mmCIF file of C-alpha atoms and ligand atoms in Angstrom:
data_model
loop_
_atom_site.group_PDB
_atom_site.id
_atom_site.type_symbol
_atom_site.label_atom_id
_atom_site.label_comp_id
_atom_site.label_asym_id
_atom_site.label_seq_id
_atom_site.Cartn_x
_atom_site.Cartn_y
_atom_site.Cartn_z
ATOM 1 C CA MET A 1 236.311 301.894 -6.588
ATOM 2 C CA GLN A 2 235.590 298.633 -8.374
ATOM 3 C CA ARG A 3 238.475 296.451 -9.394
ATOM 4 C CA VAL A 4 239.456 295.234 -12.790
ATOM 5 C CA LEU A 5 241.888 292.419 -13.431
ATOM 6 C CA SER A 6 243.261 290.973 -16.591
ATOM 7 C CA GLY A 7 246.159 288.841 -17.622
ATOM 8 C CA ILE A 8 248.226 288.318 -20.695
ATOM 9 C CA GLN A 9 250.506 285.404 -21.387
ATOM 10 C CA PRO A 10 254.148 286.310 -21.872
ATOM 11 C CA SER A 11 254.436 284.220 -25.016
ATOM 12 C CA GLY A 12 256.847 286.093 -27.219
ATOM 13 C CA SER A 13 256.356 289.465 -28.852
ATOM 14 C CA LEU A 14 253.018 291.186 -28.678
ATOM 15 C CA HIS A 15 251.235 292.074 -31.895
ATOM 16 C CA LEU A 16 248.629 294.525 -33.194
ATOM 17 C CA GLY A 17 245.859 292.166 -32.139
ATOM 18 C CA ASN A 18 247.060 292.275 -28.524
ATOM 19 C CA LEU A 19 247.265 296.060 -28.700
ATOM 20 C CA VAL A 20 243.853 296.766 -30.170
ATOM 21 C CA GLY A 21 242.100 293.780 -28.632
ATOM 22 C CA ALA A 22 243.471 294.055 -25.104
ATOM 23 C CA ILE A 23 246.104 296.559 -24.077
ATOM 24 C CA GLU A 24 244.358 299.718 -25.314
ATOM 25 C CA ASN A 25 241.333 298.594 -23.348
ATOM 26 C CA PHE A 26 243.476 298.097 -20.249
ATOM 27 C CA VAL A 27 244.701 301.667 -20.592
ATOM 28 C CA LYS A 28 241.162 303.068 -20.775
ATOM 29 C CA LEU A 29 239.981 301.047 -17.797
ATOM 30 C CA GLN A 30 242.733 302.290 -15.512
ATOM 31 C CA GLU A 31 240.946 305.678 -15.559
ATOM 32 C CA SER A 32 237.855 304.468 -13.780
ATOM 33 C CA TYR A 33 238.871 301.290 -11.957
ATOM 34 C CA GLU A 34 241.464 300.101 -9.530
ATOM 35 C CA ALA A 35 243.344 298.015 -12.062
ATOM 36 C CA PHE A 36 245.490 294.901 -11.727
ATOM 37 C CA TYR A 37 247.269 293.703 -14.844
ATOM 38 C CA MET A 38 249.123 290.467 -14.613
ATOM 39 C CA ILE A 39 251.693 288.731 -16.720
ATOM 40 C CA ALA A 40 250.486 285.149 -16.632
ATOM 41 C CA ASP A 41 253.780 283.286 -16.690
ATOM 42 C CA TRP A 42 252.371 280.204 -14.945
ATOM 43 C CA HIS A 43 249.717 279.992 -17.622
ATOM 44 C CA ALA A 44 252.445 280.272 -20.233
ATOM 45 C CA LEU A 45 254.200 277.332 -18.591
ATOM 46 C CA THR A 46 251.328 275.043 -19.571
ATOM 47 C CA SER A 47 252.683 275.126 -23.115
ATOM 48 C CA LYS A 48 256.258 276.319 -22.487
ATOM 49 C CA PHE A 49 257.404 274.012 -19.714
ATOM 50 C CA ASP A 50 260.197 272.931 -22.045
ATOM 51 C CA LYS A 51 261.160 276.480 -23.123
ATOM 52 C CA VAL A 52 261.547 278.150 -19.753
ATOM 53 C CA GLU A 53 264.425 280.342 -20.877
ATOM 54 C CA GLU A 54 261.943 282.365 -22.916
ATOM 55 C CA LEU A 55 259.850 283.409 -19.936
ATOM 56 C CA ALA A 56 261.933 286.040 -18.119
ATOM 57 C CA PRO A 57 262.709 288.061 -21.281
ATOM 58 C CA ALA A 58 259.051 287.820 -22.302
ATOM 59 C CA ASN A 59 257.954 289.141 -18.899
ATOM 60 C CA LEU A 60 260.107 292.218 -19.446
ATOM 61 C CA GLU A 61 258.860 292.655 -22.970
ATOM 62 C CA VAL A 62 255.244 292.644 -21.855
ATOM 63 C CA THR A 63 256.049 295.097 -19.064
ATOM 64 C CA ALA A 64 257.819 297.422 -21.515
ATOM 65 C CA THR A 65 254.819 297.196 -23.852
ATOM 66 C CA PHE A 66 252.364 297.953 -21.056
ATOM 67 C CA LEU A 67 254.291 301.108 -20.178
ATOM 68 C CA ALA A 68 254.774 302.165 -23.794
ATOM 69 C CA ALA A 69 251.041 301.795 -24.457
ATOM 70 C CA GLY A 70 250.213 304.100 -21.560
ATOM 71 C CA LEU A 71 249.655 301.962 -18.495
ATOM 72 C CA ASP A 72 250.673 304.015 -15.507
ATOM 73 C CA PRO A 73 252.340 301.942 -12.779
ATOM 74 C CA GLN A 74 251.247 304.485 -10.158
ATOM 75 C CA ARG A 75 247.629 303.787 -10.983
ATOM 76 C CA SER A 76 247.669 300.238 -12.253
ATOM 77 C CA THR A 77 249.305 297.380 -10.421
ATOM 78 C CA LEU A 78 251.519 295.582 -12.932
ATOM 79 C CA PHE A 79 252.833 292.251 -11.730
ATOM 80 C CA VAL A 80 254.029 288.786 -12.609
ATOM 81 C CA GLN A 81 251.714 285.939 -11.625
ATOM 82 C CA SER A 82 254.418 283.597 -10.327
ATOM 83 C CA GLN A 83 255.596 286.292 -7.907
ATOM 84 C CA VAL A 84 252.296 286.241 -6.087
ATOM 85 C CA LYS A 85 252.242 282.684 -4.822
ATOM 86 C CA GLU A 86 248.853 283.180 -3.180
ATOM 87 C CA HIS A 87 247.374 282.484 -6.640
ATOM 88 C CA ALA A 88 248.735 278.953 -6.384
ATOM 89 C CA GLU A 89 247.211 278.397 -2.989
ATOM 90 C CA LEU A 90 243.791 279.578 -4.114
ATOM 91 C CA HIS A 91 244.122 277.461 -7.248
ATOM 92 C CA LEU A 92 244.748 274.416 -5.079
ATOM 93 C CA LEU A 93 241.779 275.124 -2.843
ATOM 94 C CA PHE A 94 239.497 275.747 -5.828
ATOM 95 C CA SER A 95 240.711 272.529 -7.410
ATOM 96 C CA MET A 96 239.186 270.680 -4.448
ATOM 97 C CA ILE A 97 235.711 272.058 -5.050
ATOM 98 C CA THR A 98 235.645 272.076 -8.854
ATOM 99 C CA PRO A 99 234.042 268.964 -10.339
ATOM 100 C CA LEU A 100 236.213 267.296 -12.942
ATOM 101 C CA SER A 101 233.347 267.423 -15.430
ATOM 102 C CA TRP A 102 233.409 271.248 -15.337
ATOM 103 C CA VAL A 103 236.980 271.493 -16.560
ATOM 104 C CA GLU A 104 236.665 268.635 -18.990
ATOM 105 C CA ARG A 105 233.834 270.376 -20.806
ATOM 106 C CA VAL A 106 235.733 273.650 -21.366
ATOM 107 C CA PRO A 107 235.527 274.045 -25.176
ATOM 108 C CA THR A 108 239.059 275.370 -25.567
ATOM 109 C CA TYR A 109 240.433 272.401 -23.645
ATOM 110 C CA LYS A 110 239.778 269.605 -26.123
ATOM 111 C CA GLU A 111 240.264 271.876 -29.100
ATOM 112 C CA LYS A 112 243.722 273.013 -27.944
ATOM 113 C CA LEU A 113 244.693 269.567 -26.751
ATOM 114 C CA GLN A 114 244.178 268.270 -30.274
ATOM 115 C CA ASN A 115 245.373 271.215 -32.341
ATOM 116 C CA SER A 116 248.277 272.750 -30.495
ATOM 117 C CA ALA A 117 251.830 271.977 -31.480
ATOM 118 C CA ALA A 118 252.794 271.928 -27.783
ATOM 119 C CA ASP A 119 252.239 268.862 -25.623
ATOM 120 C CA LEU A 120 249.256 269.874 -23.529
ATOM 121 C CA GLY A 121 248.551 266.491 -21.992
ATOM 122 C CA SER A 122 249.500 267.654 -18.503
ATOM 123 C CA TYR A 123 247.469 267.866 -15.331
ATOM 124 C CA GLY A 124 248.369 271.582 -15.193
ATOM 125 C CA PHE A 125 246.810 272.332 -18.556
ATOM 126 C CA LEU A 126 243.537 270.756 -17.496
ATOM 127 C CA GLY A 127 243.599 273.077 -14.485
ATOM 128 C CA TYR A 128 244.315 276.183 -16.598
ATOM 129 C CA PRO A 129 240.831 277.695 -16.124
ATOM 130 C CA ILE A 130 240.875 276.993 -12.371
ATOM 131 C CA LEU A 131 244.111 278.942 -12.082
ATOM 132 C CA GLN A 132 242.488 281.716 -14.089
ATOM 133 C CA ALA A 133 239.511 281.729 -11.698
ATOM 134 C CA ALA A 134 241.956 282.097 -8.810
ATOM 135 C CA ASP A 135 243.702 284.996 -10.600
ATOM 136 C CA ILE A 136 240.427 286.869 -10.908
ATOM 137 C CA LEU A 137 238.717 286.047 -7.630
ATOM 138 C CA ILE A 138 241.759 286.623 -5.450
ATOM 139 C CA TYR A 139 241.433 290.350 -6.307
ATOM 140 C CA LYS A 140 237.630 290.261 -6.060
ATOM 141 C CA ALA A 141 237.604 291.786 -9.532
ATOM 142 C CA ALA A 142 234.249 293.047 -10.765
ATOM 143 C CA LYS A 143 235.375 293.424 -14.363
ATOM 144 C CA VAL A 144 237.674 291.384 -16.571
ATOM 145 C CA PRO A 145 238.636 292.753 -19.994
ATOM 146 C CA VAL A 146 239.127 289.750 -22.268
ATOM 147 C CA GLY A 147 238.597 288.521 -25.787
ATOM 148 C CA GLU A 148 235.602 286.418 -26.735
ATOM 149 C CA ASP A 149 237.629 283.245 -26.541
ATOM 150 C CA GLN A 150 237.843 283.721 -22.770
ATOM 151 C CA LEU A 151 234.114 283.995 -22.063
ATOM 152 C CA PHE A 152 233.768 280.378 -21.067
ATOM 153 C CA HIS A 153 236.624 280.722 -18.591
ATOM 154 C CA LEU A 154 234.739 283.611 -17.014
ATOM 155 C CA GLU A 155 231.568 281.594 -16.821
ATOM 156 C CA LEU A 156 233.499 278.875 -15.046
ATOM 157 C CA THR A 157 234.994 281.464 -12.704
ATOM 158 C CA ARG A 158 231.499 282.554 -11.696
ATOM 159 C CA GLU A 159 230.454 278.946 -11.192
ATOM 160 C CA ILE A 160 233.416 278.298 -8.926
ATOM 161 C CA ALA A 161 232.612 281.444 -6.925
ATOM 162 C CA ARG A 162 228.973 280.316 -6.516
ATOM 163 C CA ARG A 163 229.990 276.860 -5.467
ATOM 164 C CA PHE A 164 232.388 278.293 -2.891
ATOM 165 C CA HIS A 165 229.621 280.492 -1.490
ATOM 166 C CA PHE A 166 227.185 277.601 -1.412
ATOM 167 C CA LEU A 167 229.583 275.164 0.258
ATOM 168 C CA TYR A 168 230.873 277.506 2.938
ATOM 169 C CA ASN A 169 227.869 279.746 3.362
ATOM 170 C CA VAL A 170 229.761 282.969 2.671
ATOM 171 C CA GLU A 171 229.625 285.786 0.106
ATOM 172 C CA THR A 172 233.333 286.290 -0.410
ATOM 173 C CA PHE A 173 233.516 287.012 -4.130
ATOM 174 C CA PRO A 174 231.701 289.414 -6.426
ATOM 175 C CA GLU A 175 230.690 287.719 -9.700
ATOM 176 C CA PRO A 176 233.143 289.021 -12.268
ATOM 177 C CA GLN A 177 231.823 290.263 -15.610
ATOM 178 C CA ALA A 178 233.687 290.318 -18.899
ATOM 179 C CA VAL A 179 234.433 293.617 -20.618
ATOM 180 C CA LEU A 180 234.571 292.801 -24.299
ATOM 181 C CA THR A 181 236.549 295.039 -26.598
ATOM 182 C CA LYS A 182 234.247 296.588 -29.196
ATOM 183 C CA ALA A 183 233.946 293.704 -31.643
ATOM 184 C CA VAL A 184 237.415 294.221 -33.066
ATOM 185 C CA ARG A 185 238.992 291.096 -34.245
ATOM 186 C CA VAL A 186 242.275 291.961 -35.886
ATOM 187 C CA PRO A 187 242.912 289.618 -38.782
ATOM 188 C CA GLY A 188 246.367 288.339 -39.587
ATOM 189 C CA LEU A 189 248.250 288.867 -42.836
ATOM 190 C CA ASP A 190 246.525 285.752 -44.174
ATOM 191 C CA GLY A 191 243.023 286.724 -43.025
ATOM 192 C CA ARG A 192 242.847 284.248 -40.143
ATOM 193 C CA LYS A 193 242.854 285.618 -36.588
ATOM 194 C CA MET A 194 246.168 287.356 -35.841
ATOM 195 C CA SER A 195 248.083 284.916 -33.711
ATOM 196 C CA LYS A 196 251.607 284.049 -32.743
ATOM 197 C CA THR A 197 250.753 280.423 -33.506
ATOM 198 C CA TYR A 198 249.889 281.169 -37.143
ATOM 199 C CA ASP A 199 252.923 283.416 -37.600
ATOM 200 C CA ASN A 200 250.723 285.904 -39.430
ATOM 201 C CA GLY A 201 251.207 288.930 -37.227
ATOM 202 C CA ILE A 202 252.466 292.475 -37.329
ATOM 203 C CA TYR A 203 254.437 292.878 -34.142
ATOM 204 C CA LEU A 204 254.725 295.984 -32.027
ATOM 205 C CA ARG A 205 258.494 295.738 -32.331
ATOM 206 C CA ASP A 206 258.444 295.513 -36.131
ATOM 207 C CA THR A 207 260.377 298.327 -37.792
ATOM 208 C CA PRO A 208 258.805 300.537 -40.489
ATOM 209 C CA ASP A 209 260.640 298.460 -43.124
ATOM 210 C CA GLN A 210 259.316 295.220 -41.744
ATOM 211 C CA ILE A 211 255.784 296.619 -41.653
ATOM 212 C CA LEU A 212 256.100 297.816 -45.246
ATOM 213 C CA HIS A 213 257.364 294.413 -46.311
ATOM 214 C CA LYS A 214 254.588 292.554 -44.503
ATOM 215 C CA CYS A 215 251.868 294.831 -45.888
ATOM 216 C CA THR A 216 253.042 294.926 -49.473
ATOM 217 C CA ARG A 217 254.515 291.438 -49.866
ATOM 218 C CA GLN A 218 252.685 289.197 -47.430
ATOM 219 C CA MET A 219 249.227 290.567 -46.862
ATOM 220 C CA LEU A 220 246.415 288.816 -48.637
ATOM 221 C CA SER A 221 244.140 291.075 -50.741
ATOM 222 C CA ASP A 222 241.155 290.438 -53.029
ATOM 223 C CA THR A 223 242.519 287.397 -54.864
ATOM 224 C CA ALA A 224 240.098 287.871 -57.751
ATOM 225 C CA ARG A 225 241.861 291.124 -58.608
ATOM 226 C CA VAL A 226 244.776 289.941 -60.696
ATOM 227 C CA ARG A 227 245.744 292.965 -62.802
ATOM 228 C CA LYS A 228 245.806 296.598 -61.788
ATOM 229 C CA THR A 229 243.068 297.258 -64.352
ATOM 230 C CA ASP A 230 240.697 294.703 -62.755
ATOM 231 C CA PRO A 231 238.148 296.221 -60.384
ATOM 232 C CA GLY A 232 238.543 295.091 -56.777
ATOM 233 C CA ASN A 233 236.071 294.463 -53.988
ATOM 234 C CA PRO A 234 237.147 296.105 -50.722
ATOM 235 C CA GLU A 235 234.415 294.373 -48.737
ATOM 236 C CA ILE A 236 236.059 290.995 -49.178
ATOM 237 C CA CYS A 237 239.608 292.320 -49.024
ATOM 238 C CA ASN A 238 241.701 291.743 -45.920
ATOM 239 C CA VAL A 239 243.719 294.893 -46.635
ATOM 240 C CA PHE A 240 240.535 296.926 -46.430
ATOM 241 C CA THR A 241 239.687 295.407 -43.037
ATOM 242 C CA PHE A 242 243.042 296.734 -41.857
ATOM 243 C CA HIS A 243 242.325 300.154 -43.354
ATOM 244 C CA LYS A 244 239.116 300.264 -41.325
ATOM 245 C CA LEU A 245 241.106 299.651 -38.172
ATOM 246 C CA PHE A 246 244.104 301.866 -38.777
ATOM 247 C CA SER A 247 243.604 304.428 -41.566
ATOM 248 C CA SER A 248 242.049 307.883 -41.541
ATOM 249 C CA GLU A 249 238.485 308.453 -42.735
ATOM 250 C CA GLU A 250 239.847 310.084 -45.904
ATOM 251 C CA THR A 251 242.039 307.172 -46.876
ATOM 252 C CA LEU A 252 239.257 304.748 -46.115
ATOM 253 C CA ALA A 253 236.767 306.679 -48.260
ATOM 254 C CA GLU A 254 239.262 306.996 -51.081
ATOM 255 C CA VAL A 255 240.058 303.282 -51.162
ATOM 256 C CA ALA A 256 236.361 302.393 -50.923
ATOM 257 C CA ASP A 257 235.698 304.660 -53.892
ATOM 258 C CA GLN A 258 238.723 303.956 -56.069
ATOM 259 C CA CYS A 259 239.291 300.217 -55.633
ATOM 260 C CA PRO A 260 236.057 299.067 -57.369
ATOM 261 C CA LYS A 261 236.891 301.426 -60.282
ATOM 262 C CA ALA A 262 240.461 300.166 -60.512
ATOM 263 C CA GLY A 263 241.516 303.717 -59.684
ATOM 264 C CA ILE A 264 244.082 302.594 -57.147
ATOM 265 C CA GLY A 265 246.457 299.649 -57.422
ATOM 266 C CA CYS A 266 246.813 297.081 -54.661
ATOM 267 C CA PHE A 267 250.480 297.935 -54.166
ATOM 268 C CA ASP A 268 249.689 301.612 -53.534
ATOM 269 C CA CYS A 269 246.776 300.700 -51.353
ATOM 270 C CA LYS A 270 248.975 298.439 -49.224
ATOM 271 C CA LYS A 271 251.671 301.092 -49.034
ATOM 272 C CA ARG A 272 249.152 303.555 -47.661
ATOM 273 C CA LEU A 273 248.122 300.964 -45.118
ATOM 274 C CA ALA A 274 251.731 300.383 -44.098
ATOM 275 C CA GLU A 275 252.059 304.123 -43.475
ATOM 276 C CA ALA A 276 248.953 304.175 -41.299
ATOM 277 C CA ILE A 277 250.072 301.167 -39.264
ATOM 278 C CA THR A 278 253.575 302.557 -38.914
ATOM 279 C CA ALA A 279 252.183 305.847 -37.628
ATOM 280 C CA ARG A 280 250.487 303.889 -34.869
ATOM 281 C CA VAL A 281 253.241 301.381 -34.101
ATOM 282 C CA GLU A 282 256.482 303.293 -34.535
ATOM 283 C CA PRO A 283 256.109 305.601 -31.497
ATOM 284 C CA LEU A 284 255.289 302.525 -29.425
ATOM 285 C CA ARG A 285 258.217 300.593 -30.787
ATOM 286 C CA VAL A 286 260.632 303.364 -29.897
ATOM 287 C CA LYS A 287 259.274 303.498 -26.360
ATOM 288 C CA ILE A 288 259.369 299.712 -25.972
ATOM 289 C CA GLU A 289 263.015 299.583 -27.054
ATOM 290 C CA ASP A 290 263.799 302.428 -24.702
ATOM 291 C CA HIS A 291 262.188 300.660 -21.743
ATOM 292 C CA LEU A 292 263.924 297.410 -22.618
ATOM 293 C CA ALA A 293 267.241 299.215 -22.526
ATOM 294 C CA HIS A 294 266.551 299.873 -18.821
ATOM 295 C CA PRO A 295 265.570 296.505 -17.395
ATOM 296 C CA ASP A 296 266.264 297.581 -13.804
ATOM 297 C CA HIS A 297 263.525 300.140 -14.067
ATOM 298 C CA LEU A 298 261.112 297.467 -15.319
ATOM 299 C CA LEU A 299 262.099 295.118 -12.523
ATOM 300 C CA ASP A 300 261.472 297.876 -9.966
ATOM 301 C CA ILE A 301 257.987 298.386 -11.323
ATOM 302 C CA LEU A 302 257.272 294.667 -11.126
ATOM 303 C CA ARG A 303 258.630 294.493 -7.582
ATOM 304 C CA GLU A 304 256.366 297.315 -6.502
ATOM 305 C CA GLY A 305 253.412 295.724 -8.335
ATOM 306 C CA ARG A 306 254.129 292.430 -6.664
ATOM 307 C CA SER A 307 253.991 293.888 -3.198
ATOM 308 C CA ARG A 308 250.718 295.729 -3.850
ATOM 309 C CA ALA A 309 249.166 292.644 -5.452
ATOM 310 C CA ARG A 310 250.233 290.426 -2.575
ATOM 311 C CA GLN A 311 248.605 292.616 0.033
ATOM 312 C CA THR A 312 245.241 292.262 -1.650
ATOM 313 C CA ALA A 313 245.761 288.591 -2.410
ATOM 314 C CA GLN A 314 246.747 287.787 1.174
ATOM 315 C CA ALA A 315 243.700 289.559 2.553
ATOM 316 C CA THR A 316 241.396 287.489 0.348
ATOM 317 C CA LEU A 317 243.172 284.277 1.237
ATOM 318 C CA ALA A 318 242.761 284.972 4.931
ATOM 319 C CA GLU A 319 238.996 285.071 4.352
ATOM 320 C CA VAL A 320 239.123 281.923 2.253
ATOM 321 C CA ARG A 321 241.057 279.988 4.873
ATOM 322 C CA GLN A 322 238.626 281.058 7.498
ATOM 323 C CA ALA A 323 235.630 280.059 5.379
ATOM 324 C CA MET A 324 237.201 276.634 4.792
ATOM 325 C CA LYS A 325 238.116 276.228 8.477
ATOM 326 C CA LEU A 326 241.807 276.018 7.706
ATOM 327 C CA PRO A 327 244.372 277.289 10.185
ATOM 328 C CA ALA A 328 245.324 280.953 9.740
ATOM 329 C CA ASP A 329 248.573 281.757 7.980
HETATM 330 N N1 LIG B 1 243.855 282.951 -20.328
HETATM 331 C C1 LIG B 1 244.125 284.318 -20.692
HETATM 332 C C2 LIG B 1 244.544 284.352 -22.165
HETATM 333 O O1 LIG B 1 245.125 283.433 -22.668
HETATM 334 C C3 LIG B 1 245.236 284.916 -19.863
HETATM 335 C C4 LIG B 1 244.833 285.023 -18.429
HETATM 336 C C5 LIG B 1 245.371 284.350 -17.381
HETATM 337 C C6 LIG B 1 243.805 285.857 -17.910
HETATM 338 N N2 LIG B 1 244.751 284.704 -16.236
HETATM 339 C C7 LIG B 1 243.803 285.613 -16.504
HETATM 340 C C8 LIG B 1 242.911 286.757 -18.491
HETATM 341 C C9 LIG B 1 242.875 286.257 -15.691
HETATM 342 C C10 LIG B 1 241.996 287.395 -17.657
HETATM 343 C C11 LIG B 1 241.980 287.135 -16.270
HETATM 344 O O2 LIG B 1 244.317 285.341 -22.817
HETATM 345 FE FE1 SF4 B 2 242.220 295.343 -51.510
HETATM 346 FE FE2 SF4 B 2 243.249 297.768 -51.676
HETATM 347 FE FE3 SF4 B 2 243.649 296.013 -53.658
HETATM 348 FE FE4 SF4 B 2 241.244 297.052 -53.244
HETATM 349 S S1 SF4 B 2 243.075 298.171 -53.861
HETATM 350 S S2 SF4 B 2 241.694 294.891 -53.623
HETATM 351 S S3 SF4 B 2 241.166 297.242 -51.035
HETATM 352 S S4 SF4 B 2 244.396 295.856 -51.589
#
């Protein structure tokens, strides 16, 4: 069975974008692959080195969300990155063979360095994609479900694998391929990409009231439609994009038909959307809260995941050490 690996940063609550863009894909892939899903707490440290108290609760929250969304810990190995220290060793070894110019040209590097509110001027942040390459290659993953923004990191991962093979005359790693989620990009309330950074998200732990409030009071719609009697244009309306993602065919058809004739008001339209989103989120929310009420259970799952992940990681590292003529462990 081929392996799949992916990681998600434990940076605060997960939102609809994480669900539709990543986690639902993880759940599907566990059917046909040997799956490893990692909570990338070391990666989170690149921006949260001064907020470390947030990490442990966030690890549990991601674990609870994984389970609530349908990841099965019997099938999928769920683990925390920092508990498998072999990733750090492989990261160090890869850092020796990765030219500085490769990491400096990563597009997200300069962009984030300039635009992020966090201080990303560290050595560790520059090495972020090398750590990610270690995460993937240590499990010899064939497939990596990620968003488009991660494609360059995957390209770099393949380049590091090739360079390793070339330098040490081995064929240790398969070249991992991205699995892109069907072009769904969940917008935020304001129409930009849904992101914790922009504070424009609907979170999986939002209550039905909070979802209703966000949909009816905060979500941007067709701004040219001022009065209820003005015709609207669903194709340019952010609310309609959400309907396409979350509403039934009937609702979608009705809004598409009625909005341009001013047959439905924006408030009603948004209320219908809130109902559709709530129908999707509320069962998850209840399960997440339930899991979070039993942290020992979550910690057991992570402990088990850690030991399975380490076995695989240690086996790969033994090969790597041998290829690099380092003493055995
Ligand atoms: N960089 C990824 C993100 O921000 C998270 C991540 C860390 C990851 N390690 C990984 C994703 C390995 C895929 C594979 O989304
Ligand atoms: Fe957008 Fe709905 Fe208002 Fe039409 S009715 S403009 S789709 S919010």
